[in-house]
Short mmCIF file of C-alpha atoms and ligand atoms in Angstrom, two decimals:
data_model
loop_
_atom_site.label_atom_id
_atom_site.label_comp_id
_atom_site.label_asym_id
_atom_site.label_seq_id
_atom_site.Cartn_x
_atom_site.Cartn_y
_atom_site.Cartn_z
CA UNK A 39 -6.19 80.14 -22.91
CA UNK A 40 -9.75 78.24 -23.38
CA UNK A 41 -10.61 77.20 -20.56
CA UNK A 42 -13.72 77.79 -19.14
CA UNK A 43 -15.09 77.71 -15.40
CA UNK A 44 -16.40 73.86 -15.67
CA UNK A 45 -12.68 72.90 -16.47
CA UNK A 46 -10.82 75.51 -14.57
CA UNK A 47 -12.70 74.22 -11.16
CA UNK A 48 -11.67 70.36 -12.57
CA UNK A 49 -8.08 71.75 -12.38
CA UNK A 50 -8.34 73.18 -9.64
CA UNK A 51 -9.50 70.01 -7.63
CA UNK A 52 -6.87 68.60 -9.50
CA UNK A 53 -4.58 70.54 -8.40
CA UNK A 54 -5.45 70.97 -4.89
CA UNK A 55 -5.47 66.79 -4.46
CA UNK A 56 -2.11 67.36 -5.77
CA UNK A 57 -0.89 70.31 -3.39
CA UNK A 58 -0.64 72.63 -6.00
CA UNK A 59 -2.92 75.04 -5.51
CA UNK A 60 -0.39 78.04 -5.61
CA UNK A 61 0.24 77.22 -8.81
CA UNK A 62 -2.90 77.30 -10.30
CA UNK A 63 -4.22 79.79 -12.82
CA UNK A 64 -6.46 81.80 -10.73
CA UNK A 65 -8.02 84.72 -12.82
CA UNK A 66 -10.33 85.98 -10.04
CA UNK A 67 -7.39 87.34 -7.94
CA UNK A 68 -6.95 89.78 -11.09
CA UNK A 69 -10.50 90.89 -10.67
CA UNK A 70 -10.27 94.66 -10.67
CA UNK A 71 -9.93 96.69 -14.24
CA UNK A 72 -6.78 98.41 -14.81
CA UNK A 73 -5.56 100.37 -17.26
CA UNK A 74 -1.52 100.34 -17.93
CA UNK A 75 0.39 102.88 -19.72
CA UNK A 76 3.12 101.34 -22.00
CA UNK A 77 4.20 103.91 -24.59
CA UNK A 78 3.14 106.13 -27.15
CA UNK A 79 -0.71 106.20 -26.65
CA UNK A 80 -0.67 102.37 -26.45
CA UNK A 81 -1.19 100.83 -23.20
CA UNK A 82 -2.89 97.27 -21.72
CA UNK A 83 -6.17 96.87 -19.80
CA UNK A 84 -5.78 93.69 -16.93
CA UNK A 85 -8.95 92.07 -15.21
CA UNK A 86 -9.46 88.66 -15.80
CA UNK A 87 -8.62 86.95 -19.39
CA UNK A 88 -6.31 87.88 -21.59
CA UNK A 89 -4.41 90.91 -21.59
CA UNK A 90 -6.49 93.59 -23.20
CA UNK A 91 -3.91 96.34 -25.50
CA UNK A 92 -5.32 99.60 -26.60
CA UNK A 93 -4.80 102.43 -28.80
CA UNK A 94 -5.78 105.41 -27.42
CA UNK A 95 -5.18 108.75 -29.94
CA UNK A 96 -6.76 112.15 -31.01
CA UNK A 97 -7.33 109.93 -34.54
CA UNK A 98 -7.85 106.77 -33.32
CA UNK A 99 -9.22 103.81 -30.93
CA UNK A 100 -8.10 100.59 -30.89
CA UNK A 101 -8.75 97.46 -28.99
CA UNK A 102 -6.62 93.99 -29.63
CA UNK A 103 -8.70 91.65 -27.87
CA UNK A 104 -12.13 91.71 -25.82
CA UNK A 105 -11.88 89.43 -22.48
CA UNK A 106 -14.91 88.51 -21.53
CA UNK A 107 -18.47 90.24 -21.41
CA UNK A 108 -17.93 91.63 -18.22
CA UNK A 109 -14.30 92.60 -17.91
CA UNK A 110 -15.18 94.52 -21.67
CA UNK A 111 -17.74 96.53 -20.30
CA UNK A 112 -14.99 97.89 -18.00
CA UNK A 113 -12.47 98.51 -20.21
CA UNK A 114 -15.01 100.10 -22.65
CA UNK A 115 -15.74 102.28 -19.65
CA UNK A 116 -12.47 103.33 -19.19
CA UNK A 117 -11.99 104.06 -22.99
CA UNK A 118 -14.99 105.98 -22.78
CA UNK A 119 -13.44 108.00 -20.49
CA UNK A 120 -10.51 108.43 -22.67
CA UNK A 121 -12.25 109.15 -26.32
CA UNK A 122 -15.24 109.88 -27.43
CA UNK A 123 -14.14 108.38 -30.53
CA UNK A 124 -15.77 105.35 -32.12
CA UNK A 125 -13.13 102.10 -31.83
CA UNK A 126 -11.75 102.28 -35.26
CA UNK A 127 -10.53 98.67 -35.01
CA UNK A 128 -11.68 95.32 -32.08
CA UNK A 129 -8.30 93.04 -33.42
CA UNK A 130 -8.86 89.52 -32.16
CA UNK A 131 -5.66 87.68 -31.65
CA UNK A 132 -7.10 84.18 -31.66
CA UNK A 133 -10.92 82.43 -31.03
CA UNK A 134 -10.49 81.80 -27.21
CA UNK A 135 -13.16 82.87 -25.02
CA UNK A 136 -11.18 85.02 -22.88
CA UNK A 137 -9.96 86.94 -26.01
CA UNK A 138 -13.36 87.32 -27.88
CA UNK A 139 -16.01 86.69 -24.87
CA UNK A 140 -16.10 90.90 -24.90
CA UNK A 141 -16.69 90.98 -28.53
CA UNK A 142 -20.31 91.25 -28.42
CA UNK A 143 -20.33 94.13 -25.63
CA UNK A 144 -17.07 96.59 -28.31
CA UNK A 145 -19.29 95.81 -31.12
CA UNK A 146 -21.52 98.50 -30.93
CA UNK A 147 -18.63 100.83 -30.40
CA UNK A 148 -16.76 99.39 -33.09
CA UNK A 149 -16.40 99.73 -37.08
CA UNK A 150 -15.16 96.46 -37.50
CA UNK A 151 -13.76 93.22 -35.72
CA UNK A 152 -10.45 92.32 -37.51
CA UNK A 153 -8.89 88.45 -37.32
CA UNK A 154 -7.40 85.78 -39.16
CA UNK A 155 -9.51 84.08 -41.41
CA UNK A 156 -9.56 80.80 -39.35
CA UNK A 157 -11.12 82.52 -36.27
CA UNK A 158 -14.61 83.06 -37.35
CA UNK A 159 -15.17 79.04 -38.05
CA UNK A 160 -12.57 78.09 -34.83
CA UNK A 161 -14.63 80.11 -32.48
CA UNK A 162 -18.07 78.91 -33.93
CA UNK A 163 -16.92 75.71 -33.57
CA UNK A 164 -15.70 75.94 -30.11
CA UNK A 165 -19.65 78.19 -29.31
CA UNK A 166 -21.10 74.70 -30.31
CA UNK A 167 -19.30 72.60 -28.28
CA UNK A 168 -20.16 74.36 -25.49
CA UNK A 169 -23.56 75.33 -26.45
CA UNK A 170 -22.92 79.69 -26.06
CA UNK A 171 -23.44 80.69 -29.68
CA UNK A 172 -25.49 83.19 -28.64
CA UNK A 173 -23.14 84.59 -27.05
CA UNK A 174 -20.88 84.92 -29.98
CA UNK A 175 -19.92 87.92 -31.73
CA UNK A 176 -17.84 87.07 -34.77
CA UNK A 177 -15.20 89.24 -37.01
CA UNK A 178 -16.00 90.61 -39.65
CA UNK A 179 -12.91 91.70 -41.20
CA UNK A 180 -10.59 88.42 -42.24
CA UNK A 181 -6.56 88.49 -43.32
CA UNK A 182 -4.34 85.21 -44.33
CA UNK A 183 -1.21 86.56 -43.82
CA UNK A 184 -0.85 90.08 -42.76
CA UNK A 185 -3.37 93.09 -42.46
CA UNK A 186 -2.07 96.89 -41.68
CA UNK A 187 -3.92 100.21 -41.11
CA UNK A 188 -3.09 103.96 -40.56
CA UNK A 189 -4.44 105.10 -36.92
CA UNK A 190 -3.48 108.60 -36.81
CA UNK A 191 -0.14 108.94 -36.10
CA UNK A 192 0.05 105.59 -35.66
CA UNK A 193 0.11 102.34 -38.01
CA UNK A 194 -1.59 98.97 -36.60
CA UNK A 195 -0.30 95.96 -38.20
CA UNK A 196 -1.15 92.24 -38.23
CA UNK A 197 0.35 89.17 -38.95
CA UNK A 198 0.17 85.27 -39.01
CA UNK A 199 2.98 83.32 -38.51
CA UNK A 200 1.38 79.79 -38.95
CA UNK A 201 -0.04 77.56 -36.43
CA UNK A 202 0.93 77.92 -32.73
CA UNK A 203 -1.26 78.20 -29.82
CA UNK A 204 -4.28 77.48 -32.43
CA UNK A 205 -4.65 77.42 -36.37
CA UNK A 206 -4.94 81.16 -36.24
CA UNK A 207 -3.09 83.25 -33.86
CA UNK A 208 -1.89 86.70 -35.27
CA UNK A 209 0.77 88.83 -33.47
CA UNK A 210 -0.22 92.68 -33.36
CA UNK A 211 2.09 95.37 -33.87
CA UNK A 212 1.41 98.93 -33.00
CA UNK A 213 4.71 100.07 -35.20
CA UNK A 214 5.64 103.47 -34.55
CA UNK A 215 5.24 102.85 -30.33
CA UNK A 216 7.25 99.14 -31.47
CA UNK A 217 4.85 97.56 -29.08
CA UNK A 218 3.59 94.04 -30.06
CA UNK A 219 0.61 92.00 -28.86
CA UNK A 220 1.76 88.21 -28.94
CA UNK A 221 -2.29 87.12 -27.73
CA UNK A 222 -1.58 83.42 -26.12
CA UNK A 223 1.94 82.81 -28.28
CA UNK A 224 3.13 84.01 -24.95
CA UNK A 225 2.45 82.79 -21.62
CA UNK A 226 5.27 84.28 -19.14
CA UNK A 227 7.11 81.44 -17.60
CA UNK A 228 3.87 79.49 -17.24
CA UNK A 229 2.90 75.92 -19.20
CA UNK A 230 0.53 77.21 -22.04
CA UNK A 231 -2.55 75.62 -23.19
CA UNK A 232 -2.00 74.30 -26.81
CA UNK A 233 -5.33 73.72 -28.42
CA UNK A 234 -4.40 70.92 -30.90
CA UNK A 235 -8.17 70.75 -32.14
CA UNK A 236 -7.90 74.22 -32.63
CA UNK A 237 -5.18 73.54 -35.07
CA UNK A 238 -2.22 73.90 -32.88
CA UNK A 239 1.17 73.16 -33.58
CA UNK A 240 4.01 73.17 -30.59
CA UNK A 241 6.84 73.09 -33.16
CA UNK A 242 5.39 75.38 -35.26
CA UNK A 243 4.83 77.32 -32.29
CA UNK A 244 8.66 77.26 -31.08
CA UNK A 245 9.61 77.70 -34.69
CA UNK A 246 7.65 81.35 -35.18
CA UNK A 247 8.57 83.30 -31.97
CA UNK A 248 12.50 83.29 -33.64
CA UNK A 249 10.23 84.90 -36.61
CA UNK A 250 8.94 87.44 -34.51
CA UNK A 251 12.01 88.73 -33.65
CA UNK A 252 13.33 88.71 -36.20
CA UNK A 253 10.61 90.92 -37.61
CA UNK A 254 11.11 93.42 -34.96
CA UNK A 255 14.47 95.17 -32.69
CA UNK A 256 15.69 95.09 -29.68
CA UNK A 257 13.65 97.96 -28.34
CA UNK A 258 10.00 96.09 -29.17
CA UNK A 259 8.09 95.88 -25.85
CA UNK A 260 5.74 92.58 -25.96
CA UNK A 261 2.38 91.92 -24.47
CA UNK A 262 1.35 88.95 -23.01
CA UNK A 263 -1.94 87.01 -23.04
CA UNK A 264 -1.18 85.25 -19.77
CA UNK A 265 2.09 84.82 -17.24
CA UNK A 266 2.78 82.40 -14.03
CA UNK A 267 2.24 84.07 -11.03
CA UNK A 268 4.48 86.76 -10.14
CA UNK A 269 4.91 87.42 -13.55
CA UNK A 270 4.57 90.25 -15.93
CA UNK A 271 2.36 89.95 -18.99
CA UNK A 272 4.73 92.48 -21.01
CA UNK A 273 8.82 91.91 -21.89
CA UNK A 274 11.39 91.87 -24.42
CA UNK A 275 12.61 89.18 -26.81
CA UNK A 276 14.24 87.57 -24.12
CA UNK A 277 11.11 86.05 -22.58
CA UNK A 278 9.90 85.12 -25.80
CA UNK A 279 13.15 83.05 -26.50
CA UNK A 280 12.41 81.56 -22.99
CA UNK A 281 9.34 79.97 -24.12
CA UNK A 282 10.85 78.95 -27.72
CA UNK A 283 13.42 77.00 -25.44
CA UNK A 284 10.79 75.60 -23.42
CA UNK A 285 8.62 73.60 -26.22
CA UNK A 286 12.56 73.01 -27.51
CA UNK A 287 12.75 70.98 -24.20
CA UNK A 288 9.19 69.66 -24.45
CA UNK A 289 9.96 68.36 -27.58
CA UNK A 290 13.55 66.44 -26.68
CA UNK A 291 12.31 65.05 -23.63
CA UNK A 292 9.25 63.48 -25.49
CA UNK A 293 11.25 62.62 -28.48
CA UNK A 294 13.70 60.73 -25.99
CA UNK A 295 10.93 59.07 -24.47
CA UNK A 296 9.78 57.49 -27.56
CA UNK A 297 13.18 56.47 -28.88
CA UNK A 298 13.54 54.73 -25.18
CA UNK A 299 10.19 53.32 -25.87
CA UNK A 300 8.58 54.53 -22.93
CA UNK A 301 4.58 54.78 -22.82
CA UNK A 302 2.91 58.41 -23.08
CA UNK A 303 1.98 58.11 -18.94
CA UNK A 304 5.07 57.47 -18.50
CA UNK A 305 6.40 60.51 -20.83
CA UNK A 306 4.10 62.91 -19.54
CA UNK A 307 4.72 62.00 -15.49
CA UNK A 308 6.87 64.83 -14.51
CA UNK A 309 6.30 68.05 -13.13
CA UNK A 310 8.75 70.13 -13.96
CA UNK A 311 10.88 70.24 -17.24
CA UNK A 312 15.14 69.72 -17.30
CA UNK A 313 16.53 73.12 -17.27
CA UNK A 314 12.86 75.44 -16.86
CA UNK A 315 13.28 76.62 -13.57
CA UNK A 316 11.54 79.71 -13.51
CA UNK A 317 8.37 78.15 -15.24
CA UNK A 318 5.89 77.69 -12.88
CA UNK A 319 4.29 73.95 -14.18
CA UNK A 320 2.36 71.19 -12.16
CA UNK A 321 2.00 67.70 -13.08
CA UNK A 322 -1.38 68.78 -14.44
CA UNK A 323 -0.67 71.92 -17.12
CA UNK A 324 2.85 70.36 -17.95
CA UNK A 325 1.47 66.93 -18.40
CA UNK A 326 -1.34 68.38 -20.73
CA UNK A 327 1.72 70.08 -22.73
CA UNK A 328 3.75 66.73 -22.86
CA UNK A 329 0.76 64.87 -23.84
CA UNK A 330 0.13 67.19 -26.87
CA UNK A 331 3.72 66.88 -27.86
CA UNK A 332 3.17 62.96 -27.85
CA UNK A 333 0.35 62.76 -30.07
CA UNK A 334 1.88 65.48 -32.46
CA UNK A 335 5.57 63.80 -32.11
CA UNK A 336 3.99 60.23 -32.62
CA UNK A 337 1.79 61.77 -35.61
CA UNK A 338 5.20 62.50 -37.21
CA UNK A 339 3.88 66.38 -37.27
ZN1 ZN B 564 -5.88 81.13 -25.98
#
């Protein structure tokens, strides 16, 4: 997700002249740090953000993404508490703010900041827009494809599956606990954000969850970045097929659209999509989907 508080209040008005406020992303109900067990020594960290996995070993310390500076310092806390070990590894799954706003408070604590090699210049990019490069605390250790390292009894491995969400989203596997961080490739039942100048690609993002799979079993538990209300921000493959069947019916219904030579207003006025009941969407965060899907459908992308 990228949004920051300027736009998230703009949606929220939005939202509330529409009578959706139950539906709107609110982070601030998820204000107090906790720390989840999953399995093996790998677990998640929830506040406010992105969902926050960690590695916590005898050998090793790992963080896959940072939150933002103040929801870090808690989870660092709470690591603390855990290890006295230095992190071994800060893995950013993407540029977004609430997946590397924390960076700057782990790297002190950290050996290195691992991402794709698109995220340093994305997330510079996106500092200057908004004018918080100051804030910025960039990774220093870059991968194209995939990137893999021992952790103790544990192996950490990265990979890139092409654009999605932005131009460089990695999935994180912790392999022997077969627990993988998806970063914003997943949001639970909710409309996603798809940055599209952040080199975002819906089709290539429904075309690379299959991949995923198919690069894990059927025992991989999956981490979330975000979920609709009421929803969990871990799963199984299931889920992730949900969503890959979601941009499948973002894409028909704007493909039919064109073909029936309707306008993009008119394409992208509906609030709910055929068949996605459980997704929780508003006119708002499903017509920002639908609109996206025009310009990349009508680009011939
Ligand atoms: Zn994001």
């Amino acid at each position: 997700m990228a949004w920051d508080r300027r736009e998230f209040l703009h949606v929220t008005s939005l939202a509330l002249a529409g009578g959706a406020l139950g539906r709107v992303p609110l982070w601030a109900q998820d204000a107090s740090p906790r720390f989840e067990d999953l399995r093996r020594n790998v677990g998640a960290f929830h506040m406010r953000g992105g969902t926050i996995g960690w590695l916590v070993s005898d050998d090793a310390l790992i963080v896959v993404d940072s939150q933002f500076p103040d929801t870090a310092e808690a989870c660092l806390n709470g690591l603390k508490m855990r290890s006295s070990r230095m992190i071994d590894a800060v893995v950013n799954t993407h540029h977004h703010g609430d997946h590397t706003g924390g960076n700057k408070v782990f790297r002190p604590a950290a050996r290195q900041i691992v991402a794709h090699t698109n995220v340093p210049g994305l997330q510079q990019r996106a500092a200057n827009q908004r004018g918080n490069e100051a804030d910025q605390e960039y990774p220093d250790t870059t991968f194209d494809e995939t990137w893999r390292m021992d952790a103790g009894d544990e192996v950490v491995s990265a990979k890139h599956y092409g654009p999605g969400h932005t131009g460089g989203d990695i999935a994180v596997t912790f392999e022997r606990a077969n627990v993988v961080h998806m970063g914003d490739l997943m949001f639970n039942r909710r409309d996603p954000f798809v940055d599209r100048p952040g080199g975002a690609r819906i089709r290539g993002w429904m075309e690379l969850l299959p991949q995923v799979i198919d690069d894990h079993d059927s025992d991989t538990l999956y981490i979330y970045g975000h979920a609709g209300e009421g929803f969990d921000v871990k799963g199984g493959a299931e889920d992730l097929l949900l969503q890959r069947d979601y941009f499948a019916a973002v894409v028909e219904h704007v493909s039919r659209g064109l073909e029936a030579g309707r306008s993009q207003e008119e394409i992208a006025a509906i609030d709910r999509l055929p068949g996605m009941t459980e997704h929780a969407s508003t006119a708002q965060s499903l017509g920002h989907v639908l609109n996206v899907a025009h310009e990349e459908l009508s680009a011939g992308q």
